[in-house]
PDB file of C-alpha atoms in Angstrom:
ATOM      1  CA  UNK R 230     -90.974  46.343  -2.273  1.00 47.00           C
ATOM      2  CA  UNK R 231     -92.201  43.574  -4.671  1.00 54.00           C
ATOM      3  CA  UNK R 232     -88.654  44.347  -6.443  1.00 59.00           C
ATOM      4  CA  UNK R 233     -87.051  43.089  -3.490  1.00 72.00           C
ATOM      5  CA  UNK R 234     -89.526  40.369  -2.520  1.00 74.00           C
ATOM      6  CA  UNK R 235     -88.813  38.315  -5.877  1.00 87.00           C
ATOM      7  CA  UNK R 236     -85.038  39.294  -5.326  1.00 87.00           C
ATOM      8  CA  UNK R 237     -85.622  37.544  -2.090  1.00 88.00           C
ATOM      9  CA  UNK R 238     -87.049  34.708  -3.283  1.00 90.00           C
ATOM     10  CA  UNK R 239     -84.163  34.313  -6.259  1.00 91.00           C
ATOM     11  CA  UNK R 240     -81.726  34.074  -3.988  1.00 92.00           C
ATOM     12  CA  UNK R 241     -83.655  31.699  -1.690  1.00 92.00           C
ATOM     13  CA  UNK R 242     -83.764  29.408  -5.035  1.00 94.00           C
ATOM     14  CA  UNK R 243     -80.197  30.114  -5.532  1.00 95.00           C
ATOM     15  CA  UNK R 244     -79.170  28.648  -2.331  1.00 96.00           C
ATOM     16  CA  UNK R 245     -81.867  25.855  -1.980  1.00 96.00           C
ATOM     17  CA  UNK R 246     -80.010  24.608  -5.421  1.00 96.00           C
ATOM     18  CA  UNK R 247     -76.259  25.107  -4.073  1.00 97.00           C
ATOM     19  CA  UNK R 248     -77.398  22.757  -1.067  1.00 97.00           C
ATOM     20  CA  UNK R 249     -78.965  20.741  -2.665  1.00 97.00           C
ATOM     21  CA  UNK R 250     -76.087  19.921  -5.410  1.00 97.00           C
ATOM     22  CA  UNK R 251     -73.775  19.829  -2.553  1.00 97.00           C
ATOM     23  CA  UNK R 252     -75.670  16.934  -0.768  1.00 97.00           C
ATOM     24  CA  UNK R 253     -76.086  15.409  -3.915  1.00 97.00           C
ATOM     25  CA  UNK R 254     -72.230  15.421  -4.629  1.00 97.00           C
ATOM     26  CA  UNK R 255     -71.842  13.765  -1.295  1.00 97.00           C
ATOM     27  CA  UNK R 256     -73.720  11.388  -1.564  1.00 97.00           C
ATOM     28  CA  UNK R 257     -72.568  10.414  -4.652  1.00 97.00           C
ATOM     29  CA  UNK R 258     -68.646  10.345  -3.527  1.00 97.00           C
ATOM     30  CA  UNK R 259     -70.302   8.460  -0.394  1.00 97.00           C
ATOM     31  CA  UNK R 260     -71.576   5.719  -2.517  1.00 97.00           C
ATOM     32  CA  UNK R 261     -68.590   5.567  -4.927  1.00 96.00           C
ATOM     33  CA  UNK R 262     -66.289   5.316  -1.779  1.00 96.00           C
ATOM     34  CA  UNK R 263     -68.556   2.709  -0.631  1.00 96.00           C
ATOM     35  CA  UNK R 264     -68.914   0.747  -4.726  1.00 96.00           C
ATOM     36  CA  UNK R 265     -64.808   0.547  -4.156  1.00 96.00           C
ATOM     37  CA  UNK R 266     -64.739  -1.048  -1.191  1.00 96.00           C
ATOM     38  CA  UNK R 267     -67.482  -3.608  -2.256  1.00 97.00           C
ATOM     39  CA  UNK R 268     -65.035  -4.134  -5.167  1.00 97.00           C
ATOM     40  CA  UNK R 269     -62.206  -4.500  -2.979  1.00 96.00           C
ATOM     41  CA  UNK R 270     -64.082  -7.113  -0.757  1.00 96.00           C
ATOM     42  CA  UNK R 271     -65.063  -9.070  -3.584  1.00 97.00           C
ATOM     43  CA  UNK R 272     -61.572  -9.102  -5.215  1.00 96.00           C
ATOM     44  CA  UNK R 273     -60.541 -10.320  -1.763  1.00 97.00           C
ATOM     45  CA  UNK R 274     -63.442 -12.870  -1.988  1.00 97.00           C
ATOM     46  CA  UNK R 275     -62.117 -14.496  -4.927  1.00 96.00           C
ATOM     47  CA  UNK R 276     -58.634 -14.069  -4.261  1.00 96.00           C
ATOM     48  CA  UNK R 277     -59.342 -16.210  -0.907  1.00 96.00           C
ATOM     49  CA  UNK R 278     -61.911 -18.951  -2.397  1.00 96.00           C
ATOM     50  CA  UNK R 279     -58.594 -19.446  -5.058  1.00 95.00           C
ATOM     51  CA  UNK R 280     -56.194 -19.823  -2.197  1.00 95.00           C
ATOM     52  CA  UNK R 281     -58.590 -22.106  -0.631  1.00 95.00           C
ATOM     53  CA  UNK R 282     -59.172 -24.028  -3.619  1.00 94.00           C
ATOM     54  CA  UNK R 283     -55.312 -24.665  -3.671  1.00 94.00           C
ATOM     55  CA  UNK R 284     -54.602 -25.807  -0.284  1.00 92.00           C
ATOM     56  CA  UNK R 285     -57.655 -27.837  -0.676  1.00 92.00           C
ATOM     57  CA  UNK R 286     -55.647 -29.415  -4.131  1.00 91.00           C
ATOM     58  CA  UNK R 287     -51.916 -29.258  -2.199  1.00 89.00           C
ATOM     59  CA  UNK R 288     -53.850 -31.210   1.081  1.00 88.00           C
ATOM     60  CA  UNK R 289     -55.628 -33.847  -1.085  1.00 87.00           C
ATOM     61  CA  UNK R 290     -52.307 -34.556  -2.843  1.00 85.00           C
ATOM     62  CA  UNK R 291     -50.183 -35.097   0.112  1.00 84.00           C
ATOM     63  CA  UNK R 292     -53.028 -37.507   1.286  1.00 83.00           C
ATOM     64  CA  UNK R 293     -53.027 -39.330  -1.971  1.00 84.00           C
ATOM     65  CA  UNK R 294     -49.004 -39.381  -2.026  1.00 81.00           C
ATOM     66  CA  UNK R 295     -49.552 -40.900   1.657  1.00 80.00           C
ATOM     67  CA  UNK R 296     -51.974 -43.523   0.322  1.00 82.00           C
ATOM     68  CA  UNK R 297     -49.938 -44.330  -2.386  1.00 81.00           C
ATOM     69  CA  UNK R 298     -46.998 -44.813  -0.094  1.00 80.00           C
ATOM     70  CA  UNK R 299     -48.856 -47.409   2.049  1.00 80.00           C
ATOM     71  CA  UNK R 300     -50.069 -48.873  -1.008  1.00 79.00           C
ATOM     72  CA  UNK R 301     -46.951 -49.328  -2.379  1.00 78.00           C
ATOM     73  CA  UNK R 302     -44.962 -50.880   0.932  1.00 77.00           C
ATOM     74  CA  UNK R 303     -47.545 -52.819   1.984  1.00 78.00           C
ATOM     75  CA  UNK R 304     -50.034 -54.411  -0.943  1.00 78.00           C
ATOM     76  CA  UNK R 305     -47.655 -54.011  -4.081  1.00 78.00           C
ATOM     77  CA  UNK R 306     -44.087 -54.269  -3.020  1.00 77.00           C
ATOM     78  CA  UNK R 307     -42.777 -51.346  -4.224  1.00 78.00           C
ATOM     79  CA  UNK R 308     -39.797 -49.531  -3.441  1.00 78.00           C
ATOM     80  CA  UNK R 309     -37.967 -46.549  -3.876  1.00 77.00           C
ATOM     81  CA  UNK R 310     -35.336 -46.963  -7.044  1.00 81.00           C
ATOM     82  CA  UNK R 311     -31.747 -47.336  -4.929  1.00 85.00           C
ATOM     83  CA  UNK R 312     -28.409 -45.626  -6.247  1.00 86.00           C
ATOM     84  CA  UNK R 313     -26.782 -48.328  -7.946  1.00 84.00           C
ATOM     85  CA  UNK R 314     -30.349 -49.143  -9.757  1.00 83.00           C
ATOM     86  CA  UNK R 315     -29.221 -45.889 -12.026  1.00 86.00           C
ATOM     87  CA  UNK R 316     -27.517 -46.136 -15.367  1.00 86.00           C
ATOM     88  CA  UNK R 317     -24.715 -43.466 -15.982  1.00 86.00           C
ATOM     89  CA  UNK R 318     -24.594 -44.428 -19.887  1.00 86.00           C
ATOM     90  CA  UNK R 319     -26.049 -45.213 -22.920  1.00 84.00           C
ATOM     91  CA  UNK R 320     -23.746 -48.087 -23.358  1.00 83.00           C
ATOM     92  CA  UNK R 321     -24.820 -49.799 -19.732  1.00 84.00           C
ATOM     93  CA  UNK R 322     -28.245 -49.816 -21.352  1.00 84.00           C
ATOM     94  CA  UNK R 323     -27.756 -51.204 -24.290  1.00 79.00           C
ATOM     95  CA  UNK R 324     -25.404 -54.006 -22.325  1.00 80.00           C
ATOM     96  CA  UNK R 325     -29.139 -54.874 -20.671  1.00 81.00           C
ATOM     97  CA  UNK R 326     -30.454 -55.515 -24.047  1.00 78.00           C
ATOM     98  CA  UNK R 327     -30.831 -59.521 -25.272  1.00 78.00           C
ATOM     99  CA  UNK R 328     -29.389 -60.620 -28.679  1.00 78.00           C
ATOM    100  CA  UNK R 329     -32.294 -61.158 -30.912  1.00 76.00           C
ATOM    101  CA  UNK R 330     -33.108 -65.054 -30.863  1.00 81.00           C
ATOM    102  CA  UNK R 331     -32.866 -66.884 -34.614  1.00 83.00           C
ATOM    103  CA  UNK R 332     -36.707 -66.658 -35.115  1.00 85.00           C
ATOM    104  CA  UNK R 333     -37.449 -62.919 -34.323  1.00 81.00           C
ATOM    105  CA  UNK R 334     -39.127 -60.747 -36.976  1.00 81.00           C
ATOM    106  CA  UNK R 335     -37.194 -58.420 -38.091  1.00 79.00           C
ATOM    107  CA  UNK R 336     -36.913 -54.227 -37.009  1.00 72.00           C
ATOM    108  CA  UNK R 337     -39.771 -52.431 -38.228  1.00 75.00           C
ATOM    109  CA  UNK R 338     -38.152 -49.747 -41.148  1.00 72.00           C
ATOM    110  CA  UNK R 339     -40.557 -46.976 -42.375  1.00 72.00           C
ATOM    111  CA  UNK R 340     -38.537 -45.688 -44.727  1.00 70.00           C
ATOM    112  CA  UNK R 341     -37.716 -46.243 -48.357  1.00 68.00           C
ATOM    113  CA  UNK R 342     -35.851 -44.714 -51.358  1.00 70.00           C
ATOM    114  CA  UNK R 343     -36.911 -44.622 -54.885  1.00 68.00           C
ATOM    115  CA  UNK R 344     -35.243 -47.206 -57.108  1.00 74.00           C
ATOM    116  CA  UNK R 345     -33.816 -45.683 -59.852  1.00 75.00           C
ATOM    117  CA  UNK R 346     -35.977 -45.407 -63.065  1.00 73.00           C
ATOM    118  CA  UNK R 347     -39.239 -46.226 -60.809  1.00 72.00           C
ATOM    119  CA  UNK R 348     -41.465 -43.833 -60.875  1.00 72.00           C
ATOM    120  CA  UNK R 349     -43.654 -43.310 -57.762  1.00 68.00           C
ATOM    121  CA  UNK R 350     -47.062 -43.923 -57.906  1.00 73.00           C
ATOM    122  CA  UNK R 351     -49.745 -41.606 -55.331  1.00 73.00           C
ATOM    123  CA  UNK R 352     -53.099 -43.032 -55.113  1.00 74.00           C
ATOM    124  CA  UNK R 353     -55.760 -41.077 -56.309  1.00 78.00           C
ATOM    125  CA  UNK R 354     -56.850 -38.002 -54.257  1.00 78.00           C
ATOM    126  CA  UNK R 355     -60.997 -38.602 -53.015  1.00 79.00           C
ATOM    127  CA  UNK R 356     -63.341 -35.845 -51.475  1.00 77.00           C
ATOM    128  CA  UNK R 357     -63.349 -36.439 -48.044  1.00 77.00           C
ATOM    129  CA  UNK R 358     -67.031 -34.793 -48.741  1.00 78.00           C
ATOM    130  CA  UNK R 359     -68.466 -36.657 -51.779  1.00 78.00           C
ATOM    131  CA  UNK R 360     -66.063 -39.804 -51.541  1.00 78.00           C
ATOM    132  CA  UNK R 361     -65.877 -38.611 -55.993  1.00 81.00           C
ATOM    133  CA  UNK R 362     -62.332 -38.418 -57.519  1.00 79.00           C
ATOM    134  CA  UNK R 363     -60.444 -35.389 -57.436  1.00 75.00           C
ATOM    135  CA  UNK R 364     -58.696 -34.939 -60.746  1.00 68.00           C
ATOM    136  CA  UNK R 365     -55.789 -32.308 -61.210  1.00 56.00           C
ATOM    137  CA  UNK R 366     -56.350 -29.621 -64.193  1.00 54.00           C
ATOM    138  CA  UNK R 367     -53.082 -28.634 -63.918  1.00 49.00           C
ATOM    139  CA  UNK R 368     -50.053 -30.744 -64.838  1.00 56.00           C
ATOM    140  CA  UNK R 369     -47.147 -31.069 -62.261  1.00 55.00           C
ATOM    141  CA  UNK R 370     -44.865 -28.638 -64.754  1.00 55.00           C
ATOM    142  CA  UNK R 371     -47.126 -25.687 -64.877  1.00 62.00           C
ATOM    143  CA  UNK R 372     -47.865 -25.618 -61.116  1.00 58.00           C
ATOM    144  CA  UNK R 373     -45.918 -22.365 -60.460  1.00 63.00           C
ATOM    145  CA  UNK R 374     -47.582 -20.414 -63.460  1.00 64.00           C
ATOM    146  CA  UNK R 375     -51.116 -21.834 -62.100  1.00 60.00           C
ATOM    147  CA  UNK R 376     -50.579 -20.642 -59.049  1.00 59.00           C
ATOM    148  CA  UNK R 377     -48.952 -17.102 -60.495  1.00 62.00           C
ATOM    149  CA  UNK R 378     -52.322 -16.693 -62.599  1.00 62.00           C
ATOM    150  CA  UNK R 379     -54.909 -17.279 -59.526  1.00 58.00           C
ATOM    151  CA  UNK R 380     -56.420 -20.153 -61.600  1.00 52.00           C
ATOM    152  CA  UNK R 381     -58.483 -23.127 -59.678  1.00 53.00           C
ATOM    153  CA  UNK R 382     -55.449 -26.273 -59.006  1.00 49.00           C
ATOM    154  CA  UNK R 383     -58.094 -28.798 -57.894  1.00 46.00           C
ATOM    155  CA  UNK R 384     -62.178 -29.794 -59.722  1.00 42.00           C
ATOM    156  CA  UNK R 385     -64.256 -32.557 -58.761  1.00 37.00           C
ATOM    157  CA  UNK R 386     -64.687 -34.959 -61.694  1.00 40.00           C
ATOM    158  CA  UNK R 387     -68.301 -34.303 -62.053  1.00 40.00           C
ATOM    159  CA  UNK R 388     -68.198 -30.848 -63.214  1.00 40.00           C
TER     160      UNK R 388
END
């Protein structure tokens, strides 16, 4: 009899634990159904509040573009450009353009070649950090072996 008492009892244990890890995985598919539609509702959230947040942007433009149009016809003047305001050429343009009067400066020019036999002059390279010098160990001929050997190009003129 005690034999089958504590068989009894194993088996009582046996399905205590099966129901209970049942319930358990319930509730935790419960709650992870529940987690996903949280998710969903939030994604929804935000997708919403960015829609809103561009209607809010498209409605305050179209007011502005109103304002602006009242502005323009009735305290500046404005006006739409008309057809035969267009140009259909580079050459109508230039036709707009004024001949230069006797006195005008002359055109800006920014560029320059070398005069033959001059030799052009750099001014002298300064540390942006020490405001010293920079002097150049290498000469402008041996740049590509310099560079070939890993040596240092640049030194400050105080080492």
């Amino acid at each position: 009899m005690m034999v089958n008492g504590s068989r009894l009892r194993q088996i009582g244990w046996v399905v205590t634990l099966a129901i209970c890890f049942s319930a358990f995985m319930a509730l935790t598919f419960k709650v992870n159904s529940v987690k996903s539609e949280v998710r969903l509702a939030e994604r929804r959230i935000v997708s919403l509040q960015q829609e809103k947040t561009i209607l809010e942007t498209e409605f305050e433009t179209r007011a502005s573009q109103h304002q602006l149009a009242q502005w323009n016809a009735v305290d500046f003047g404005y006006e739409p450009p008309r057809a035969d305001q267009y140009l259909e050429s580079e050459r109508q343009l230039a036709a707009l353009g004024e001949v230069p009067s006797h006195n005008a400066p002359s055109p800006i020019r920014v560029a320059q070649a070398p005069e033959a036999g001059r030799v052009m002059k750099y001014p002298e390279m300064v540390s942006p950090l020490t405001g010293k010098p920079v002097h150049n160990r290498v000469e402008s001929g041996a740049l590509a072996a310099a560079l070939a050997q890993g040596g240092e190009l640049l030194a400050e003129g105080g080492r």
